[in-house]
């Protein structure tokens, strides 16, 4: 025993030599795993004077391990010994020990766990008097007072037993469920009645002298009530005490929780309804002192339990009309408390009744769906609920809105709460649209009118008013964007009136950041209003471009407005013509670029990433400038002039930087990156050309072409810098759409500049872009693609021939495979297949074919496999010799017969190829299409090869070969696929 104690202390000691610690740990594990270790440990646990707490805890852990995992190895004598020893421990520690302090909590809890494990093995078989024996320890000969420590332990033990046999949230095996059911059934025959009676005695005895014990009693009742006879709790004697305890400062929260557990017990609807009637809780609720916030929250939870149960009963389709009437009348009695707690200033108290609100709205929605009329009382409740929900969305008086996010957690909780309240409001609007529209219109207009009249308003009320107006568009999605009366355009709808008043009241000038932000969110959401009332557009633009919006002093608001303004202008582009010059002049000072050091932040999963910078938001302004300059009704010379004003500082900035290069300075490179990105964003604002040749027709084209040339010079110098390559790629993608064929001469230098230093992820993004360019500018791009094909393919092979260093890189290489195959497909789809067989590239065709062959044979990746066979099918259709026309790509027929056709048999014959798999079936379809295509194109030559060369090489009988040739010749694609599937299945078997 002493050796075990020493080993435990060595294993736990912080200053112990590591070698000695390792030996001690090994010894402890040996004791735990040995068959008789528990005997030594139980002696160590019980020895006097007591061993150190850590050693005693370890002893109980060993005993727990034996009872949990090796109980079958214990004989009856051993079990009886453990039983007697634990009873001795209880009497000694919790009855006889009046001198020393209480047992350590962790040892007391572990002892309760040991007795629980013992209980599930010996009750009711070998220890039927378990509960009587436990109660006897707590009781004194005279009956009262009980032994306080023993009573406390007994109650904790009961909770531990309930967790072991009745908790529904703990996963169990089937055998455990059967065992637990048997234990509960036995307890219901008598012991549960004894327990209920004893708990009540303890509750009465300790409610004043030791409230902690009384709280444990209430916790037991709340736990066991789920599966015990409800009459043991819901009776006059127990209920009167529970109601009485609701006025006891020490026990009222525990009593509330206990009552909520009683109410939530699973019962038949009518039984539950009768019980709730008998409990008559609404009378009790009216008499409670709710001045203490924590207690108010628990009463709210109790109200929620009553309400949700009543709603469940009311919604039960089997309930008779009389029961429904009773349930609704009881719901009516509870709803005032629902509104009261929902309106509570403390959010935890409000959210406690959210499930009840949800259930009520569900009942109303179902009633509407069934086209049942609403009573006057129901209309009044909905109106009161909407009022409470809207007002609860308001920022608390103690809350200060700030942009530096000192308390992001609190703010996040508020926004989550607001989101839930908004959903409630949306449900109300779905139930009674007229009520919702009327309330919101009245609420919003009253605030706007007060502000217009010069009334001093709290920022929280102004922000709420603007937020409620914003939510209106979501609550009434279908009808939300109607601003004028369909029968008379001169009459505004309620929404039209609110948006109009928002502008004319000048609420945008309210001096608070939150109000400014919400105002511009609203303008952007309701932009369609200005299509019908263009006369009010100057008011909106004026607010946007001055210090209320784009120039707002708070950075967070200002940068958000930059984004919103881009959306606003994009949506109202046709209406913006008259305001272009004024808007552009207002934006001028915001287009100065100043690189800031990159600040790192983390994603939700902890991955580091660059935080959003001011420049990221500034790009929206550059795009807006592009949108405005490129408006159709602006004079082309004016457009050119405006574009020069915007682009020249950017181009000059690049030239100045390039004249004094500092390649090792991150800020210098960032500044260059920003200049290039800004040019790309201006181009993004320009519309895509409908015909690529149109670029030359626009006067402003020359300004972009000059910028293109300067960007290429930056790429030439700094192509080894990833951020420069990213910026160039982004900008060229935008320039191509607005310059058309004017950009083509610059493509070779661009692509070569990007390729030489690019990384895998860049190439994965870049290949689709080139495929898109090829499609857009076919056939004129053919010579350029012919020039670029080999460098592109070579760069792909450079990466694909490397071994991945980890999972992420392996996935990237897989993406590169797909991007490469899609690129080849895109050239065929653009009818540019000649680039592969032109004089410059035909010598490299064999390498490309072999790469495709390699991917086609890889059964581990069906997606790539299908794409590879898909490319081969395109090649066969394009290049295989036609029976009527002998011209083809030299050597391609030979490749098809020697390499391609054989794998259309060997791949599906492989054990790794599963014909029952959907993905593999798609691959299979491509292979049969290749065979069919060769049959159609070459006829007899194909049959001769199959009959005389291929089938004999795989030892296929002549009759099977003959049947195959008939099938491929006579069947259509679908029938042949079905035949070939049977062919492969039989061959594999």
PDB file of N, CA, C and O in Angstrom, residues 9-67:
ATOM      1  N   UNK A   9       2.419   9.655  -5.759  1.00  0.00           N
ATOM      2  CA  UNK A   9       2.983  10.978  -5.480  1.00  0.00           C
ATOM      3  C   UNK A   9       4.153  11.292  -6.417  1.00  0.00           C
ATOM      4  O   UNK A   9       4.336  12.426  -6.842  1.00  0.00           O
ATOM      5  N   UNK A  10       4.941  10.253  -6.778  1.00  0.00           N
ATOM      6  CA  UNK A  10       6.043  10.450  -7.743  1.00  0.00           C
ATOM      7  C   UNK A  10       5.484  10.788  -9.131  1.00  0.00           C
ATOM      8  O   UNK A  10       5.994  11.668  -9.824  1.00  0.00           O
ATOM      9  N   UNK A  11       4.441  10.058  -9.513  1.00  0.00           N
ATOM     10  CA  UNK A  11       3.861  10.260 -10.843  1.00  0.00           C
ATOM     11  C   UNK A  11       3.284  11.667 -10.992  1.00  0.00           C
ATOM     12  O   UNK A  11       3.311  12.252 -12.067  1.00  0.00           O
ATOM     13  N   UNK A  12       2.758  12.238  -9.885  1.00  0.00           N
ATOM     14  CA  UNK A  12       2.113  13.547  -9.934  1.00  0.00           C
ATOM     15  C   UNK A  12       3.047  14.706  -9.583  1.00  0.00           C
ATOM     16  O   UNK A  12       2.739  15.859  -9.849  1.00  0.00           O
ATOM     17  N   UNK A  13       4.166  14.382  -8.958  1.00  0.00           N
ATOM     18  CA  UNK A  13       5.068  15.441  -8.454  1.00  0.00           C
ATOM     19  C   UNK A  13       5.721  16.228  -9.569  1.00  0.00           C
ATOM     20  O   UNK A  13       6.290  15.640 -10.488  1.00  0.00           O
ATOM     21  N   UNK A  14       5.650  17.572  -9.527  1.00  0.00           N
ATOM     22  CA  UNK A  14       6.216  18.393 -10.606  1.00  0.00           C
ATOM     23  C   UNK A  14       7.753  18.387 -10.632  1.00  0.00           C
ATOM     24  O   UNK A  14       8.356  18.570 -11.679  1.00  0.00           O
ATOM     25  N   UNK A  15       8.388  18.191  -9.449  1.00  0.00           N
ATOM     26  CA  UNK A  15       9.850  18.288  -9.375  1.00  0.00           C
ATOM     27  C   UNK A  15      10.554  16.928  -9.499  1.00  0.00           C
ATOM     28  O   UNK A  15      11.765  16.837  -9.346  1.00  0.00           O
ATOM     29  N   UNK A  16       9.796  15.866  -9.745  1.00  0.00           N
ATOM     30  CA  UNK A  16      10.371  14.509  -9.736  1.00  0.00           C
ATOM     31  C   UNK A  16      11.180  14.273 -11.002  1.00  0.00           C
ATOM     32  O   UNK A  16      10.825  14.750 -12.079  1.00  0.00           O
ATOM     33  N   UNK A  17      12.289  13.520 -10.841  1.00  0.00           N
ATOM     34  CA  UNK A  17      13.148  13.162 -11.970  1.00  0.00           C
ATOM     35  C   UNK A  17      12.314  12.432 -13.048  1.00  0.00           C
ATOM     36  O   UNK A  17      11.539  11.523 -12.720  1.00  0.00           O
ATOM     37  N   UNK A  18      12.449  12.801 -14.322  1.00  0.00           N
ATOM     38  CA  UNK A  18      11.610  12.210 -15.384  1.00  0.00           C
ATOM     39  C   UNK A  18      11.664  10.680 -15.439  1.00  0.00           C
ATOM     40  O   UNK A  18      10.662  10.031 -15.678  1.00  0.00           O
ATOM     41  N   UNK A  19      12.862  10.116 -15.218  1.00  0.00           N
ATOM     42  CA  UNK A  19      12.988   8.642 -15.261  1.00  0.00           C
ATOM     43  C   UNK A  19      12.185   7.999 -14.138  1.00  0.00           C
ATOM     44  O   UNK A  19      11.485   7.004 -14.337  1.00  0.00           O
ATOM     45  N   UNK A  20      12.291   8.620 -12.959  1.00  0.00           N
ATOM     46  CA  UNK A  20      11.562   8.094 -11.793  1.00  0.00           C
ATOM     47  C   UNK A  20      10.052   8.247 -12.003  1.00  0.00           C
ATOM     48  O   UNK A  20       9.261   7.359 -11.684  1.00  0.00           O
ATOM     49  N   UNK A  21       9.675   9.392 -12.606  1.00  0.00           N
ATOM     50  CA  UNK A  21       8.251   9.644 -12.896  1.00  0.00           C
ATOM     51  C   UNK A  21       7.705   8.579 -13.859  1.00  0.00           C
ATOM     52  O   UNK A  21       6.611   8.052 -13.675  1.00  0.00           O
ATOM     53  N   UNK A  22       8.523   8.246 -14.883  1.00  0.00           N
ATOM     54  CA  UNK A  22       8.105   7.236 -15.865  1.00  0.00           C
ATOM     55  C   UNK A  22       7.919   5.880 -15.195  1.00  0.00           C
ATOM     56  O   UNK A  22       6.948   5.156 -15.470  1.00  0.00           O
ATOM     57  N   UNK A  23       8.847   5.539 -14.284  1.00  0.00           N
ATOM     58  CA  UNK A  23       8.738   4.260 -13.551  1.00  0.00           C
ATOM     59  C   UNK A  23       7.480   4.247 -12.684  1.00  0.00           C
ATOM     60  O   UNK A  23       6.748   3.245 -12.629  1.00  0.00           O
ATOM     61  N   UNK A  24       7.222   5.388 -12.034  1.00  0.00           N
ATOM     62  CA  UNK A  24       6.050   5.489 -11.152  1.00  0.00           C
ATOM     63  C   UNK A  24       4.760   5.328 -11.960  1.00  0.00           C
ATOM     64  O   UNK A  24       3.841   4.614 -11.552  1.00  0.00           O
ATOM     65  N   UNK A  25       4.712   5.990 -13.128  1.00  0.00           N
ATOM     66  CA  UNK A  25       3.523   5.860 -13.993  1.00  0.00           C
ATOM     67  C   UNK A  25       3.310   4.427 -14.450  1.00  0.00           C
ATOM     68  O   UNK A  25       2.198   3.916 -14.458  1.00  0.00           O
ATOM     69  N   UNK A  26       4.433   3.778 -14.814  1.00  0.00           N
ATOM     70  CA  UNK A  26       4.339   2.383 -15.272  1.00  0.00           C
ATOM     71  C   UNK A  26       3.821   1.490 -14.146  1.00  0.00           C
ATOM     72  O   UNK A  26       2.982   0.603 -14.371  1.00  0.00           O
ATOM     73  N   UNK A  27       4.295   1.754 -12.925  1.00  0.00           N
ATOM     74  CA  UNK A  27       3.855   0.943 -11.779  1.00  0.00           C
ATOM     75  C   UNK A  27       2.352   1.157 -11.511  1.00  0.00           C
ATOM     76  O   UNK A  27       1.603   0.205 -11.262  1.00  0.00           O
ATOM     77  N   UNK A  28       1.917   2.408 -11.572  1.00  0.00           N
ATOM     78  CA  UNK A  28       0.488   2.726 -11.356  1.00  0.00           C
ATOM     79  C   UNK A  28      -0.391   2.013 -12.390  1.00  0.00           C
ATOM     80  O   UNK A  28      -1.445   1.472 -12.048  1.00  0.00           O
ATOM     81  N   UNK A  29       0.053   2.016 -13.640  1.00  0.00           N
ATOM     82  CA  UNK A  29      -0.711   1.327 -14.689  1.00  0.00           C
ATOM     83  C   UNK A  29      -0.772  -0.171 -14.439  1.00  0.00           C
ATOM     84  O   UNK A  29      -1.784  -0.828 -14.651  1.00  0.00           O
ATOM     85  N   UNK A  30       0.368  -0.693 -13.935  1.00  0.00           N
ATOM     86  CA  UNK A  30       0.441  -2.130 -13.617  1.00  0.00           C
ATOM     87  C   UNK A  30      -0.566  -2.492 -12.528  1.00  0.00           C
ATOM     88  O   UNK A  30      -1.282  -3.485 -12.616  1.00  0.00           O
ATOM     89  N   UNK A  31      -0.640  -1.616 -11.508  1.00  0.00           N
ATOM     90  CA  UNK A  31      -1.600  -1.843 -10.407  1.00  0.00           C
ATOM     91  C   UNK A  31      -3.029  -1.805 -10.961  1.00  0.00           C
ATOM     92  O   UNK A  31      -3.872  -2.640 -10.634  1.00  0.00           O
ATOM     93  N   UNK A  32      -3.286  -0.819 -11.829  1.00  0.00           N
ATOM     94  CA  UNK A  32      -4.638  -0.642 -12.381  1.00  0.00           C
ATOM     95  C   UNK A  32      -5.071  -1.860 -13.203  1.00  0.00           C
ATOM     96  O   UNK A  32      -6.224  -2.274 -13.174  1.00  0.00           O
ATOM     97  N   UNK A  33      -4.100  -2.462 -13.929  1.00  0.00           N
ATOM     98  CA  UNK A  33      -4.434  -3.570 -14.829  1.00  0.00           C
ATOM     99  C   UNK A  33      -4.396  -4.939 -14.160  1.00  0.00           C
ATOM    100  O   UNK A  33      -4.887  -5.912 -14.728  1.00  0.00           O
ATOM    101  N   UNK A  34      -3.792  -5.018 -12.971  1.00  0.00           N
ATOM    102  CA  UNK A  34      -3.683  -6.335 -12.319  1.00  0.00           C
ATOM    103  C   UNK A  34      -5.034  -6.751 -11.729  1.00  0.00           C
ATOM    104  O   UNK A  34      -5.864  -5.912 -11.378  1.00  0.00           O
ATOM    105  N   UNK A  35      -5.252  -8.080 -11.612  1.00  0.00           N
ATOM    106  CA  UNK A  35      -6.541  -8.593 -11.132  1.00  0.00           C
ATOM    107  C   UNK A  35      -6.797  -8.285  -9.661  1.00  0.00           C
ATOM    108  O   UNK A  35      -7.948  -8.155  -9.239  1.00  0.00           O
ATOM    109  N   UNK A  36      -5.724  -8.199  -8.872  1.00  0.00           N
ATOM    110  CA  UNK A  36      -5.929  -7.959  -7.430  1.00  0.00           C
ATOM    111  C   UNK A  36      -5.530  -6.543  -7.011  1.00  0.00           C
ATOM    112  O   UNK A  36      -5.513  -6.224  -5.828  1.00  0.00           O
ATOM    113  N   UNK A  37      -5.229  -5.682  -7.997  1.00  0.00           N
ATOM    114  CA  UNK A  37      -4.820  -4.302  -7.674  1.00  0.00           C
ATOM    115  C   UNK A  37      -5.882  -3.568  -6.873  1.00  0.00           C
ATOM    116  O   UNK A  37      -5.593  -2.803  -5.956  1.00  0.00           O
ATOM    117  N   UNK A  38      -7.164  -3.850  -7.204  1.00  0.00           N
ATOM    118  CA  UNK A  38      -8.260  -3.144  -6.533  1.00  0.00           C
ATOM    119  C   UNK A  38      -8.282  -3.432  -5.027  1.00  0.00           C
ATOM    120  O   UNK A  38      -8.674  -2.582  -4.223  1.00  0.00           O
ATOM    121  N   UNK A  39      -7.848  -4.648  -4.651  1.00  0.00           N
ATOM    122  CA  UNK A  39      -7.867  -5.012  -3.221  1.00  0.00           C
ATOM    123  C   UNK A  39      -6.870  -4.180  -2.427  1.00  0.00           C
ATOM    124  O   UNK A  39      -7.178  -3.651  -1.353  1.00  0.00           O
ATOM    125  N   UNK A  40      -5.671  -4.042  -3.002  1.00  0.00           N
ATOM    126  CA  UNK A  40      -4.653  -3.205  -2.340  1.00  0.00           C
ATOM    127  C   UNK A  40      -5.142  -1.763  -2.256  1.00  0.00           C
ATOM    128  O   UNK A  40      -4.957  -1.086  -1.241  1.00  0.00           O
ATOM    129  N   UNK A  41      -5.778  -1.326  -3.338  1.00  0.00           N
ATOM    130  CA  UNK A  41      -6.216   0.080  -3.412  1.00  0.00           C
ATOM    131  C   UNK A  41      -7.361   0.369  -2.434  1.00  0.00           C
ATOM    132  O   UNK A  41      -7.403   1.442  -1.829  1.00  0.00           O
ATOM    133  N   UNK A  42      -8.275  -0.587  -2.260  1.00  0.00           N
ATOM    134  CA  UNK A  42      -9.398  -0.339  -1.343  1.00  0.00           C
ATOM    135  C   UNK A  42      -8.889  -0.266   0.100  1.00  0.00           C
ATOM    136  O   UNK A  42      -9.391   0.493   0.925  1.00  0.00           O
ATOM    137  N   UNK A  43      -7.850  -1.058   0.366  1.00  0.00           N
ATOM    138  CA  UNK A  43      -7.224  -0.984   1.705  1.00  0.00           C
ATOM    139  C   UNK A  43      -6.527   0.361   1.899  1.00  0.00           C
ATOM    140  O   UNK A  43      -6.615   0.970   2.962  1.00  0.00           O
ATOM    141  N   UNK A  44      -5.822   0.796   0.841  1.00  0.00           N
ATOM    142  CA  UNK A  44      -5.144   2.089   0.917  1.00  0.00           C
ATOM    143  C   UNK A  44      -6.168   3.207   1.122  1.00  0.00           C
ATOM    144  O   UNK A  44      -5.956   4.130   1.922  1.00  0.00           O
ATOM    145  N   UNK A  45      -7.309   3.108   0.444  1.00  0.00           N
ATOM    146  CA  UNK A  45      -8.367   4.120   0.558  1.00  0.00           C
ATOM    147  C   UNK A  45      -8.919   4.187   1.988  1.00  0.00           C
ATOM    148  O   UNK A  45      -9.212   5.268   2.503  1.00  0.00           O
ATOM    149  N   UNK A  46      -9.031   3.028   2.627  1.00  0.00           N
ATOM    150  CA  UNK A  46      -9.691   2.966   3.940  1.00  0.00           C
ATOM    151  C   UNK A  46      -8.731   3.111   5.119  1.00  0.00           C
ATOM    152  O   UNK A  46      -9.169   3.226   6.259  1.00  0.00           O
ATOM    153  N   UNK A  47      -7.414   3.063   4.878  1.00  0.00           N
ATOM    154  CA  UNK A  47      -6.465   2.986   6.011  1.00  0.00           C
ATOM    155  C   UNK A  47      -6.550   4.229   6.891  1.00  0.00           C
ATOM    156  O   UNK A  47      -6.894   5.321   6.437  1.00  0.00           O
ATOM    157  N   UNK A  48      -6.254   4.024   8.166  1.00  0.00           N
ATOM    158  CA  UNK A  48      -6.203   5.105   9.154  1.00  0.00           C
ATOM    159  C   UNK A  48      -4.782   5.194   9.702  1.00  0.00           C
ATOM    160  O   UNK A  48      -4.190   4.149   9.999  1.00  0.00           O
ATOM    161  N   UNK A  49      -4.209   6.324   9.895  1.00  0.00           N
ATOM    162  CA  UNK A  49      -4.707   7.622   9.418  1.00  0.00           C
ATOM    163  C   UNK A  49      -4.768   7.651   7.891  1.00  0.00           C
ATOM    164  O   UNK A  49      -4.085   6.893   7.237  1.00  0.00           O
ATOM    165  N   UNK A  50      -5.572   8.564   7.393  1.00  0.00           N
ATOM    166  CA  UNK A  50      -5.828   8.603   5.950  1.00  0.00           C
ATOM    167  C   UNK A  50      -4.545   8.822   5.135  1.00  0.00           C
ATOM    168  O   UNK A  50      -3.665   9.586   5.542  1.00  0.00           O
ATOM    169  N   UNK A  51      -4.502   8.141   3.985  1.00  0.00           N
ATOM    170  CA  UNK A  51      -3.426   8.395   3.017  1.00  0.00           C
ATOM    171  C   UNK A  51      -3.652   9.776   2.395  1.00  0.00           C
ATOM    172  O   UNK A  51      -4.704  10.398   2.601  1.00  0.00           O
ATOM    173  N   UNK A  52      -2.666  10.219   1.625  1.00  0.00           N
ATOM    174  CA  UNK A  52      -2.804  11.527   0.960  1.00  0.00           C
ATOM    175  C   UNK A  52      -3.987  11.489  -0.017  1.00  0.00           C
ATOM    176  O   UNK A  52      -4.262  10.448  -0.622  1.00  0.00           O
ATOM    177  N   UNK A  53      -4.702  12.619  -0.183  1.00  0.00           N
ATOM    178  CA  UNK A  53      -5.903  12.639  -1.042  1.00  0.00           C
ATOM    179  C   UNK A  53      -5.644  12.104  -2.458  1.00  0.00           C
ATOM    180  O   UNK A  53      -6.458  11.386  -3.006  1.00  0.00           O
ATOM    181  N   UNK A  54      -4.469  12.453  -3.031  1.00  0.00           N
ATOM    182  CA  UNK A  54      -4.172  12.012  -4.395  1.00  0.00           C
ATOM    183  C   UNK A  54      -4.110  10.487  -4.478  1.00  0.00           C
ATOM    184  O   UNK A  54      -4.600   9.872  -5.432  1.00  0.00           O
ATOM    185  N   UNK A  55      -3.507   9.868  -3.446  1.00  0.00           N
ATOM    186  CA  UNK A  55      -3.385   8.400  -3.417  1.00  0.00           C
ATOM    187  C   UNK A  55      -4.762   7.761  -3.222  1.00  0.00           C
ATOM    188  O   UNK A  55      -5.087   6.739  -3.837  1.00  0.00           O
ATOM    189  N   UNK A  56      -5.596   8.379  -2.385  1.00  0.00           N
ATOM    190  CA  UNK A  56      -6.942   7.833  -2.155  1.00  0.00           C
ATOM    191  C   UNK A  56      -7.789   7.954  -3.432  1.00  0.00           C
ATOM    192  O   UNK A  56      -8.562   7.055  -3.768  1.00  0.00           O
ATOM    193  N   UNK A  57      -7.622   9.065  -4.163  1.00  0.00           N
ATOM    194  CA  UNK A  57      -8.362   9.246  -5.413  1.00  0.00           C
ATOM    195  C   UNK A  57      -7.932   8.195  -6.439  1.00  0.00           C
ATOM    196  O   UNK A  57      -8.768   7.600  -7.130  1.00  0.00           O
ATOM    197  N   UNK A  58      -6.608   7.953  -6.518  1.00  0.00           N
ATOM    198  CA  UNK A  58      -6.109   6.917  -7.440  1.00  0.00           C
ATOM    199  C   UNK A  58      -6.691   5.554  -7.077  1.00  0.00           C
ATOM    200  O   UNK A  58      -7.083   4.776  -7.956  1.00  0.00           O
ATOM    201  N   UNK A  59      -6.787   5.265  -5.773  1.00  0.00           N
ATOM    202  CA  UNK A  59      -7.342   3.980  -5.321  1.00  0.00           C
ATOM    203  C   UNK A  59      -8.773   3.810  -5.835  1.00  0.00           C
ATOM    204  O   UNK A  59      -9.154   2.737  -6.315  1.00  0.00           O
ATOM    205  N   UNK A  60      -9.553   4.882  -5.753  1.00  0.00           N
ATOM    206  CA  UNK A  60     -10.930   4.811  -6.241  1.00  0.00           C
ATOM    207  C   UNK A  60     -10.968   4.663  -7.768  1.00  0.00           C
ATOM    208  O   UNK A  60     -11.851   3.998  -8.308  1.00  0.00           O
ATOM    209  N   UNK A  61     -10.009   5.281  -8.462  1.00  0.00           N
ATOM    210  CA  UNK A  61      -9.942   5.131  -9.924  1.00  0.00           C
ATOM    211  C   UNK A  61      -9.709   3.673 -10.319  1.00  0.00           C
ATOM    212  O   UNK A  61     -10.321   3.165 -11.256  1.00  0.00           O
ATOM    213  N   UNK A  62      -8.815   2.998  -9.568  1.00  0.00           N
ATOM    214  CA  UNK A  62      -8.534   1.573  -9.838  1.00  0.00           C
ATOM    215  C   UNK A  62      -9.794   0.748  -9.595  1.00  0.00           C
ATOM    216  O   UNK A  62     -10.155  -0.129 -10.385  1.00  0.00           O
ATOM    217  N   UNK A  63     -10.493   1.051  -8.491  1.00  0.00           N
ATOM    218  CA  UNK A  63     -11.723   0.329  -8.168  1.00  0.00           C
ATOM    219  C   UNK A  63     -12.791   0.600  -9.242  1.00  0.00           C
ATOM    220  O   UNK A  63     -13.498  -0.314  -9.672  1.00  0.00           O
ATOM    221  N   UNK A  64     -12.867   1.840  -9.687  1.00  0.00           N
ATOM    222  CA  UNK A  64     -13.822   2.193 -10.753  1.00  0.00           C
ATOM    223  C   UNK A  64     -13.522   1.409 -12.025  1.00  0.00           C
ATOM    224  O   UNK A  64     -14.426   0.859 -12.671  1.00  0.00           O
ATOM    225  N   UNK A  65     -12.248   1.338 -12.399  1.00  0.00           N
ATOM    226  CA  UNK A  65     -11.834   0.599 -13.597  1.00  0.00           C
ATOM    227  C   UNK A  65     -12.255  -0.872 -13.510  1.00  0.00           C
ATOM    228  O   UNK A  65     -12.738  -1.457 -14.476  1.00  0.00           O
ATOM    229  N   UNK A  66     -12.127  -1.462 -12.312  1.00  0.00           N
ATOM    230  CA  UNK A  66     -12.504  -2.871 -12.107  1.00  0.00           C
ATOM    231  C   UNK A  66     -14.013  -3.045 -12.241  1.00  0.00           C
ATOM    232  O   UNK A  66     -14.492  -3.947 -12.927  1.00  0.00           O
ATOM    233  N   UNK A  67     -14.780  -2.153 -11.593  1.00  0.00           N
ATOM    234  CA  UNK A  67     -16.246  -2.282 -11.635  1.00  0.00           C
ATOM    235  C   UNK A  67     -16.799  -2.012 -13.034  1.00  0.00           C
ATOM    236  O   UNK A  67     -17.763  -2.634 -13.457  1.00  0.00           O
TER     237      UNK A  67
END
